[in-house]
Amino acid sequence: MSSGPAPGKREKARAAGRVGVQGRGWSRARKATSCLAILGTWEVVAHSGWVSPLLLPSIAGVLQEAARMAGNLSLFMHVGHSVYRALVGFLLATVVGVIIGFLMGRFRAAELALERFFAVTYPVPKISIYPILVFIFGLGNVSKIALIFLECVYPMVINTYYGTRAVNPLLFWAARNMGAGPAVIFRRVVIPAAAPHIFSGIRIAMPIALVLVVITEMIGSNNGLGYLIIYSSASFRSRDMFVGILGIGVVGFIFDNLLVWARRRLIFWERETRFVA
Amino acid sequence: MKRRHGRVWRAAQSYASLLGLVVLWQGLYGLGWLPEYLLGPSVIVAQFGEMVTSGELFGHLRSSLVRSYAGFLAGSLLGIGLGLLSGISRRAEDLFNPLISLTYPIPKIAILPVLIVWFGIGDASKILVILLACFYPVFINAYYGARAVDRLHVWSALNMGATPAQIFRRIVLPTALPQIFSGLRVALALSFILLFSAEMIGASSGLGFLISFAEANLRFDIMFVAIVTIAILGFANDRLLVYVRQRALTWEARRR
Amino acid sequence: MALLEIRGLRKAFERGGTPIVALENLNLSVGEGEFVTIVGPSGCGKSTLLHILGGFEELSGGEVLVNGRAIGGPGRDRGMVFQEFALFPWRTALGNVLWGVELEGRPRGEALEVAERYLEMVGLLPFKDLYPHELSGGMKQRVALARVLAFDPRVLLMDEPFGSLDAQTRELMQEELNRIWEQTGKTVLFVTHDIEEAIYLGDRVLVLTARPGTIKEVVEIKLPRPRDIQVKKQEPYIAYRNAIWDLLREEVLKSRLDVPGVAAETP
Ligand SMILES: Nc1ncnc2c1ncn2[C@@H]1O[C@H](COP(=O)(O)OP(=O)(O)O)[C@@H](O)[C@H]1O
Ligand SMILES: [Mg+2]
C-alpha cells in the first residue's frame, strides 16, 4: 500500500518511459477528440435514420427530455430516492464498519471472533440474499438499504482492520508516554492514523452503493433512477431510459469528486494510495 | 511441535465463530424459532444433494459460469491491454482517458436495459454488461501500474541495450502486475454482482434466475441452494485468483 | 538515593520458540540531573533498555526503580524521544508539542503558551504551522524533543536521536541539547553509536557488551562544564575517544563472530 510517486518523479518517469511526447497543444486537442468523435458519431447516426430512435435516441432529444423532467421535478424525485437509499446504506455501513474494523484491529478476542467470518464471506455476492431481505423487510426502502449496507460494510471493515493494524506502534507508545488512555488513543491516534485506509474503503464502497441502488430499484421499486431506466426500457421510451443513465452517471460523478475533495482536505499529510475501483 | 499445535489451535479458534454460527442456525431451526423463509442448514444440504444428483444445479451453474467467465475474461484482457497502453503511450492516454473518466462514474448495470434493447435478452447482453463492468477497474489499475514504472529501471534497461518490447515485457509488465491483480479482484467481485442481478432481472437459466424462480414459487429450499452455490462460487473464484496472483508474483513479498 | 535504580535487569524475547536474551544482569544507578550516554555494538539491547525504562516493554527479571518505586507502564515522569521521531503526521509542529500538554487539561491559552515556549527553545517557533512531512529530519527531531520537554518529565530517554542527521545538523543539535540540559537540569539517558557524541554530552559513558547486553565499563568523563564544541579538539577528549573505541572494538568483533546472533536488529 505505497502512496503514489511524487508528481515531479511521475512526470519524469513519463518522459523517459513513453513514446510520442509532443507539445501540450496537441495533447489537449487529442484529449477532446475521442469524446467529441463518439458523441458526434452518436448524434449523426441518431439523426441519419439508419437506426430506429427506439434503439438510439439523439443526444439533443435526451437532453430535451431531461430538461422536461427536471421542469416537472420528476427527475429530481427519482434522483432523490436513489441518493437517499444509497447514502443511508453507505453511511450506516461506514459507521458500523469502522467500529467493527477497529475492534478487530485492536482486540484479540474480536479478531478471533470476526476476522475469519469477514474474510470468508467477503467474496460472496450479497445480492443473492436480496430476496430474503425482501421477505423480511418488504419491497420498500429498508430491504434496499439493508442490501447496500451489507455489501458496503465489508470493504469498510476490512480496510479499517488493516488500517488499525498498520498504525505505527511508536505512535501508541508516544501517546501513552504522554499519559493518554484508551479512549484518547482511539480518538486521537487510531482514527487519524487509520484514516487513509478508511478512505480507501470508502472509495470502494461508494460505487458499490450506487450499483446496488440501481439494481434493487430495477428489481422492485416504483421510483428511483433504476426504476426509471427499467420502466422506460420496458415501455420503449428510450429517451427516458438514457435520462436515467445520465442521471445516475452525474450522481456518481458528483459523489466521486466529493470524495476526492474530502480526502484531500482531511488527509492532507499523505498522498492518496492509487485507487482500485 | 509446540508451535504447530499453537497454529492449529489458533486456526480452530478463528474458524470457530463460523462453525458456531451454523450450529446456532441449525439449533434455532430445530427449535422452530425461525420464520418459515429461513430454512435450517440440514434441509438446505439435503436439497443441495438432491439437485446435484438430478443434475439440475449443473445446468444453471454452467449458464452462469459461461456468462461470468466470458465477460470477466474479455473485459479484463481489454482493460489490461488498453490500460497498459495508456500507461506507456501519451497518445493512447489522451485518446482513452477522457472517455474513461467520462463514463467511469456510471454504474454499468444501468446500461443493461440498453444492451437488452440492442442485443436481445439472451447471453450477449449479460456478457457485455459484465465485460463493461470488469473493464473499468482493470483498465484504471493497469494504467496506474504502468505509470508507476521507475524511470531508473527504464534507463538502466536502455543502458543495457533493451528494446522497447523487452522493456515492456520485462519492466512495465512486472511493475504493473500487482496493481493489475488488485483491479482483477475488484472486477471479479463486480462480475458476480452483475451476473446474478442480470439473471434476476431477466433470464431463463442461471443461478440468479433460479433464485427469482424459487422466490416466485415460494420454494425457499431451492432458493437457499442457489444462494449457497453462489456463495461457494464467489469464494472459490476469489481464492483461485489469489492463488494465481501468488504464483505470478512469487518475487513480491507475500502479503496477508 | 539515586533517581533511577536498575538492579539485575534481564530481558529475553521469545522468537519462534527459542528465547533471545537481549539484556542480562544489568546494574546501574543514575543520580538526579545526571547525563548518561550509552554506547554498544548494534543489536546489544540499547533500545530494549530504553523501552523497558520507558515502561513500553515488560522486563523478564530484576527490577527498575524510579524514585524508589518500581515502574508499571509508561508515565509522564519519563519522556521518550524515539529514534524515528514518532510525530503525528496529521498535526503541525505546534500541534504535536501541544498534544501532550493538552492531556493535562490546562486551559487552552496556557497550554499554547507552554508549547510555544518549548518550540522556541529548540528554535522552531517560526515553523510552528508546518506539518511533519514539510519538515527536514533535523527539524522533526527538534519537534520530537520539544514535544517531550513540554510535558516536563524528570527523565529524558533518548534513543539515537541524532542518528539520521547529517554531520553539521548533528553537531548543532548536540550543542542545543547540551544547552537545554544545562538550562533545565533534567536527568538524561542517551543512546548513541557515535563515540564523540557520547563523550561530548555525557557525564558518564556506559559501554555495553555484545548481546546479551550488560555493562562492560563505565567511563567517567571529567571534562569541564559548561562544555562547548571546541572541547572535541582537546587532548583529554581524544584520550577518552581512543579508550572507548578500543572497548567497543572488542565487543563489535565478538558480536561479528556470533553469526546467528547478528540476525535481525530492531531499529
Ligand atoms: N520485539 C522483539 N522480538 C524479538 N527480538 C527482539 C525484539 N526487539 C529486539 N529484539 C532483539 O533484541 C536484541 C537487542 O535489540 P535492540 O535493543 O533493538 O538493539 P540495539 O542495541 O541495536 O538498539 C536484538 O538482537 C534484537 O533482535
Ligand atoms: Mg536501537
PDB file of C-alpha atoms in Angstrom, chain C residues 23-168:
ATOM      1  CA  LEU C  23      19.906  -7.906  28.388  1.00  0.00           C
ATOM      2  CA  GLU C  24      21.489  -9.838  31.223  1.00  0.00           C
ATOM      3  CA  ASN C  25      22.282  -8.799  34.776  1.00  0.00           C
ATOM      4  CA  LEU C  26      22.458  -5.092  34.105  1.00  0.00           C
ATOM      5  CA  ASN C  27      23.031  -2.841  37.108  1.00  0.00           C
ATOM      6  CA  LEU C  28      23.029   0.907  37.025  1.00  0.00           C
ATOM      7  CA  SER C  29      22.179   3.822  39.197  1.00  0.00           C
ATOM      8  CA  VAL C  30      21.676   7.313  37.869  1.00  0.00           C
ATOM      9  CA  GLY C  31      21.522  10.406  40.020  1.00  0.00           C
ATOM     10  CA  GLU C  32      19.204  13.365  39.574  1.00  0.00           C
ATOM     11  CA  GLY C  33      20.402  15.730  36.883  1.00  0.00           C
ATOM     12  CA  GLU C  34      22.976  13.335  35.501  1.00  0.00           C
ATOM     13  CA  PHE C  35      23.625  12.941  31.779  1.00  0.00           C
ATOM     14  CA  VAL C  36      24.430   9.305  30.978  1.00  0.00           C
ATOM     15  CA  THR C  37      25.302   8.231  27.464  1.00  0.00           C
ATOM     16  CA  ILE C  38      25.210   4.637  26.301  1.00  0.00           C
ATOM     17  CA  VAL C  39      27.209   3.032  23.506  1.00  0.00           C
ATOM     18  CA  GLY C  40      27.419  -0.600  22.410  1.00  0.00           C
ATOM     19  CA  PRO C  41      27.514  -2.810  19.336  1.00  0.00           C
ATOM     20  CA  SER C  42      24.278  -2.777  17.373  1.00  0.00           C
ATOM     21  CA  GLY C  43      21.786  -5.372  18.492  1.00  0.00           C
ATOM     22  CA  CYS C  44      23.187  -5.441  22.027  1.00  0.00           C
ATOM     23  CA  GLY C  45      19.958  -4.226  23.598  1.00  0.00           C
ATOM     24  CA  LYS C  46      20.353  -0.453  23.883  1.00  0.00           C
ATOM     25  CA  SER C  47      16.890   0.296  22.512  1.00  0.00           C
ATOM     26  CA  THR C  48      15.443  -2.514  24.559  1.00  0.00           C
ATOM     27  CA  LEU C  49      16.889  -0.967  27.699  1.00  0.00           C
ATOM     28  CA  LEU C  50      15.259   2.398  26.981  1.00  0.00           C
ATOM     29  CA  HIS C  51      11.955   0.734  26.046  1.00  0.00           C
ATOM     30  CA  ILE C  52      11.933  -1.008  29.415  1.00  0.00           C
ATOM     31  CA  LEU C  53      12.797   2.168  31.282  1.00  0.00           C
ATOM     32  CA  GLY C  54      10.010   3.939  29.390  1.00  0.00           C
ATOM     33  CA  GLY C  55       7.617   1.220  30.549  1.00  0.00           C
ATOM     34  CA  PHE C  56       6.719   0.202  26.992  1.00  0.00           C
ATOM     35  CA  GLU C  57       8.123  -3.291  27.297  1.00  0.00           C
ATOM     36  CA  GLU C  58       7.989  -5.707  30.222  1.00  0.00           C
ATOM     37  CA  LEU C  59      11.187  -6.825  31.883  1.00  0.00           C
ATOM     38  CA  SER C  60      11.917 -10.532  32.334  1.00  0.00           C
ATOM     39  CA  GLY C  61      13.884 -10.273  35.568  1.00  0.00           C
ATOM     40  CA  GLY C  62      15.435  -7.877  38.073  1.00  0.00           C
ATOM     41  CA  GLU C  63      13.917  -4.531  38.955  1.00  0.00           C
ATOM     42  CA  VAL C  64      13.817  -0.943  37.820  1.00  0.00           C
ATOM     43  CA  LEU C  65      13.064   1.749  40.378  1.00  0.00           C
ATOM     44  CA  VAL C  66      12.325   5.362  39.664  1.00  0.00           C
ATOM     45  CA  ASN C  67      12.465   7.486  42.768  1.00  0.00           C
ATOM     46  CA  GLY C  68      12.407   4.292  44.820  1.00  0.00           C
ATOM     47  CA  ARG C  69       9.276   2.896  43.177  1.00  0.00           C
ATOM     48  CA  ALA C  70       9.037   0.085  40.616  1.00  0.00           C
ATOM     49  CA  ILE C  71       7.824   1.271  37.230  1.00  0.00           C
ATOM     50  CA  GLY C  72       4.473  -0.046  35.991  1.00  0.00           C
ATOM     51  CA  GLY C  73       3.931   1.049  32.404  1.00  0.00           C
ATOM     52  CA  PRO C  74       4.618   4.326  30.649  1.00  0.00           C
ATOM     53  CA  GLY C  75       4.459   7.551  32.602  1.00  0.00           C
ATOM     54  CA  ARG C  76       4.915  11.247  32.134  1.00  0.00           C
ATOM     55  CA  ASP C  77       7.844  11.237  34.547  1.00  0.00           C
ATOM     56  CA  ARG C  78       9.917   9.526  31.827  1.00  0.00           C
ATOM     57  CA  GLY C  79       9.807  11.147  28.405  1.00  0.00           C
ATOM     58  CA  MET C  80      10.951   9.085  25.445  1.00  0.00           C
ATOM     59  CA  VAL C  81      12.418  10.615  22.291  1.00  0.00           C
ATOM     60  CA  PHE C  82      12.202   7.903  19.658  1.00  0.00           C
ATOM     61  CA  GLN C  83      14.835   7.434  17.026  1.00  0.00           C
ATOM     62  CA  GLU C  84      12.111   7.549  14.380  1.00  0.00           C
ATOM     63  CA  PHE C  85      10.572  10.747  15.854  1.00  0.00           C
ATOM     64  CA  ALA C  86       7.065   9.193  16.119  1.00  0.00           C
ATOM     65  CA  LEU C  87       5.436  12.512  15.303  1.00  0.00           C
ATOM     66  CA  PHE C  88       1.722  12.572  14.493  1.00  0.00           C
ATOM     67  CA  PRO C  89       1.644  13.300  10.761  1.00  0.00           C
ATOM     68  CA  TRP C  90      -1.793  14.915  10.957  1.00  0.00           C
ATOM     69  CA  ARG C  91      -0.700  17.621  13.369  1.00  0.00           C
ATOM     70  CA  THR C  92       1.529  20.637  12.832  1.00  0.00           C
ATOM     71  CA  ALA C  93       4.805  21.102  14.665  1.00  0.00           C
ATOM     72  CA  LEU C  94       2.931  23.133  17.261  1.00  0.00           C
ATOM     73  CA  GLY C  95       0.079  20.622  17.320  1.00  0.00           C
ATOM     74  CA  ASN C  96       2.495  17.831  18.112  1.00  0.00           C
ATOM     75  CA  VAL C  97       4.053  19.706  21.008  1.00  0.00           C
ATOM     76  CA  LEU C  98       0.605  20.720  22.207  1.00  0.00           C
ATOM     77  CA  TRP C  99      -0.625  17.108  22.163  1.00  0.00           C
ATOM     78  CA  GLY C 100       0.981  16.107  25.421  1.00  0.00           C
ATOM     79  CA  VAL C 101       0.279  19.422  27.133  1.00  0.00           C
ATOM     80  CA  GLU C 102      -3.422  19.279  26.215  1.00  0.00           C
ATOM     81  CA  LEU C 103      -3.793  15.983  28.039  1.00  0.00           C
ATOM     82  CA  GLU C 104      -3.076  17.777  31.315  1.00  0.00           C
ATOM     83  CA  GLY C 105      -6.361  19.581  30.888  1.00  0.00           C
ATOM     84  CA  ARG C 106      -4.842  23.006  31.251  1.00  0.00           C
ATOM     85  CA  PRO C 107      -6.731  25.947  29.757  1.00  0.00           C
ATOM     86  CA  ARG C 108      -6.100  26.327  26.047  1.00  0.00           C
ATOM     87  CA  GLY C 109      -4.216  29.595  26.253  1.00  0.00           C
ATOM     88  CA  GLU C 110      -1.865  28.330  28.889  1.00  0.00           C
ATOM     89  CA  ALA C 111      -1.176  25.097  27.029  1.00  0.00           C
ATOM     90  CA  LEU C 112      -0.449  27.059  23.880  1.00  0.00           C
ATOM     91  CA  GLU C 113       1.971  29.230  25.739  1.00  0.00           C
ATOM     92  CA  VAL C 114       3.856  26.225  27.091  1.00  0.00           C
ATOM     93  CA  ALA C 115       4.031  24.563  23.675  1.00  0.00           C
ATOM     94  CA  GLU C 116       5.291  27.711  22.017  1.00  0.00           C
ATOM     95  CA  ARG C 117       7.907  28.219  24.702  1.00  0.00           C
ATOM     96  CA  TYR C 118       9.409  24.809  24.039  1.00  0.00           C
ATOM     97  CA  LEU C 119       9.269  25.230  20.270  1.00  0.00           C
ATOM     98  CA  GLU C 120      11.132  28.475  20.839  1.00  0.00           C
ATOM     99  CA  MET C 121      13.685  26.648  22.929  1.00  0.00           C
ATOM    100  CA  VAL C 122      14.504  24.272  20.064  1.00  0.00           C
ATOM    101  CA  GLY C 123      14.456  27.186  17.636  1.00  0.00           C
ATOM    102  CA  LEU C 124      11.418  26.092  15.663  1.00  0.00           C
ATOM    103  CA  LEU C 125       8.844  28.723  16.539  1.00  0.00           C
ATOM    104  CA  PRO C 126       8.934  30.219  13.020  1.00  0.00           C
ATOM    105  CA  PHE C 127       7.958  26.808  11.635  1.00  0.00           C
ATOM    106  CA  LYS C 128       5.202  26.001  14.094  1.00  0.00           C
ATOM    107  CA  ASP C 129       2.485  25.707  11.442  1.00  0.00           C
ATOM    108  CA  LEU C 130       4.298  23.227   9.222  1.00  0.00           C
ATOM    109  CA  TYR C 131       3.342  19.558   9.133  1.00  0.00           C
ATOM    110  CA  PRO C 132       5.894  16.799   9.746  1.00  0.00           C
ATOM    111  CA  HIS C 133       6.083  15.971   6.034  1.00  0.00           C
ATOM    112  CA  GLU C 134       7.100  19.564   5.391  1.00  0.00           C
ATOM    113  CA  LEU C 135       9.966  19.452   7.900  1.00  0.00           C
ATOM    114  CA  SER C 136      13.523  18.233   7.419  1.00  0.00           C
ATOM    115  CA  GLY C 137      14.925  15.400   9.525  1.00  0.00           C
ATOM    116  CA  GLY C 138      16.687  17.789  11.888  1.00  0.00           C
ATOM    117  CA  MET C 139      13.544  19.848  12.344  1.00  0.00           C
ATOM    118  CA  LYS C 140      11.445  16.768  13.051  1.00  0.00           C
ATOM    119  CA  GLN C 141      13.969  15.736  15.631  1.00  0.00           C
ATOM    120  CA  ARG C 142      13.668  19.112  17.332  1.00  0.00           C
ATOM    121  CA  VAL C 143       9.887  18.858  17.359  1.00  0.00           C
ATOM    122  CA  ALA C 144      10.140  15.420  18.945  1.00  0.00           C
ATOM    123  CA  LEU C 145      12.449  16.840  21.588  1.00  0.00           C
ATOM    124  CA  ALA C 146      10.205  19.823  22.248  1.00  0.00           C
ATOM    125  CA  ARG C 147       7.180  17.554  22.496  1.00  0.00           C
ATOM    126  CA  VAL C 148       8.793  15.544  25.246  1.00  0.00           C
ATOM    127  CA  LEU C 149      10.291  18.548  27.072  1.00  0.00           C
ATOM    128  CA  ALA C 150       6.879  20.225  27.043  1.00  0.00           C
ATOM    129  CA  PHE C 151       5.279  17.681  29.339  1.00  0.00           C
ATOM    130  CA  ASP C 152       8.176  18.158  31.699  1.00  0.00           C
ATOM    131  CA  PRO C 153       9.390  14.645  32.509  1.00  0.00           C
ATOM    132  CA  ARG C 154      12.111  14.208  35.131  1.00  0.00           C
ATOM    133  CA  VAL C 155      13.971  11.696  32.995  1.00  0.00           C
ATOM    134  CA  LEU C 156      14.655  12.000  29.276  1.00  0.00           C
ATOM    135  CA  LEU C 157      15.162   8.748  27.412  1.00  0.00           C
ATOM    136  CA  MET C 158      16.740   9.374  24.028  1.00  0.00           C
ATOM    137  CA  ASP C 159      17.337   6.571  21.529  1.00  0.00           C
ATOM    138  CA  GLU C 160      19.936   7.528  18.912  1.00  0.00           C
ATOM    139  CA  PRO C 161      18.023  10.762  18.411  1.00  0.00           C
ATOM    140  CA  PHE C 162      20.587  12.272  16.076  1.00  0.00           C
ATOM    141  CA  GLY C 163      21.363   9.066  14.222  1.00  0.00           C
ATOM    142  CA  SER C 164      19.723  10.067  10.973  1.00  0.00           C
ATOM    143  CA  LEU C 165      21.018  13.619  10.801  1.00  0.00           C
ATOM    144  CA  ASP C 166      23.833  14.910   8.644  1.00  0.00           C
ATOM    145  CA  ALA C 167      27.105  15.804  10.355  1.00  0.00           C
ATOM    146  CA  GLN C 168      26.524  19.566  10.598  1.00  0.00           C
TER     147      GLN C 168
END
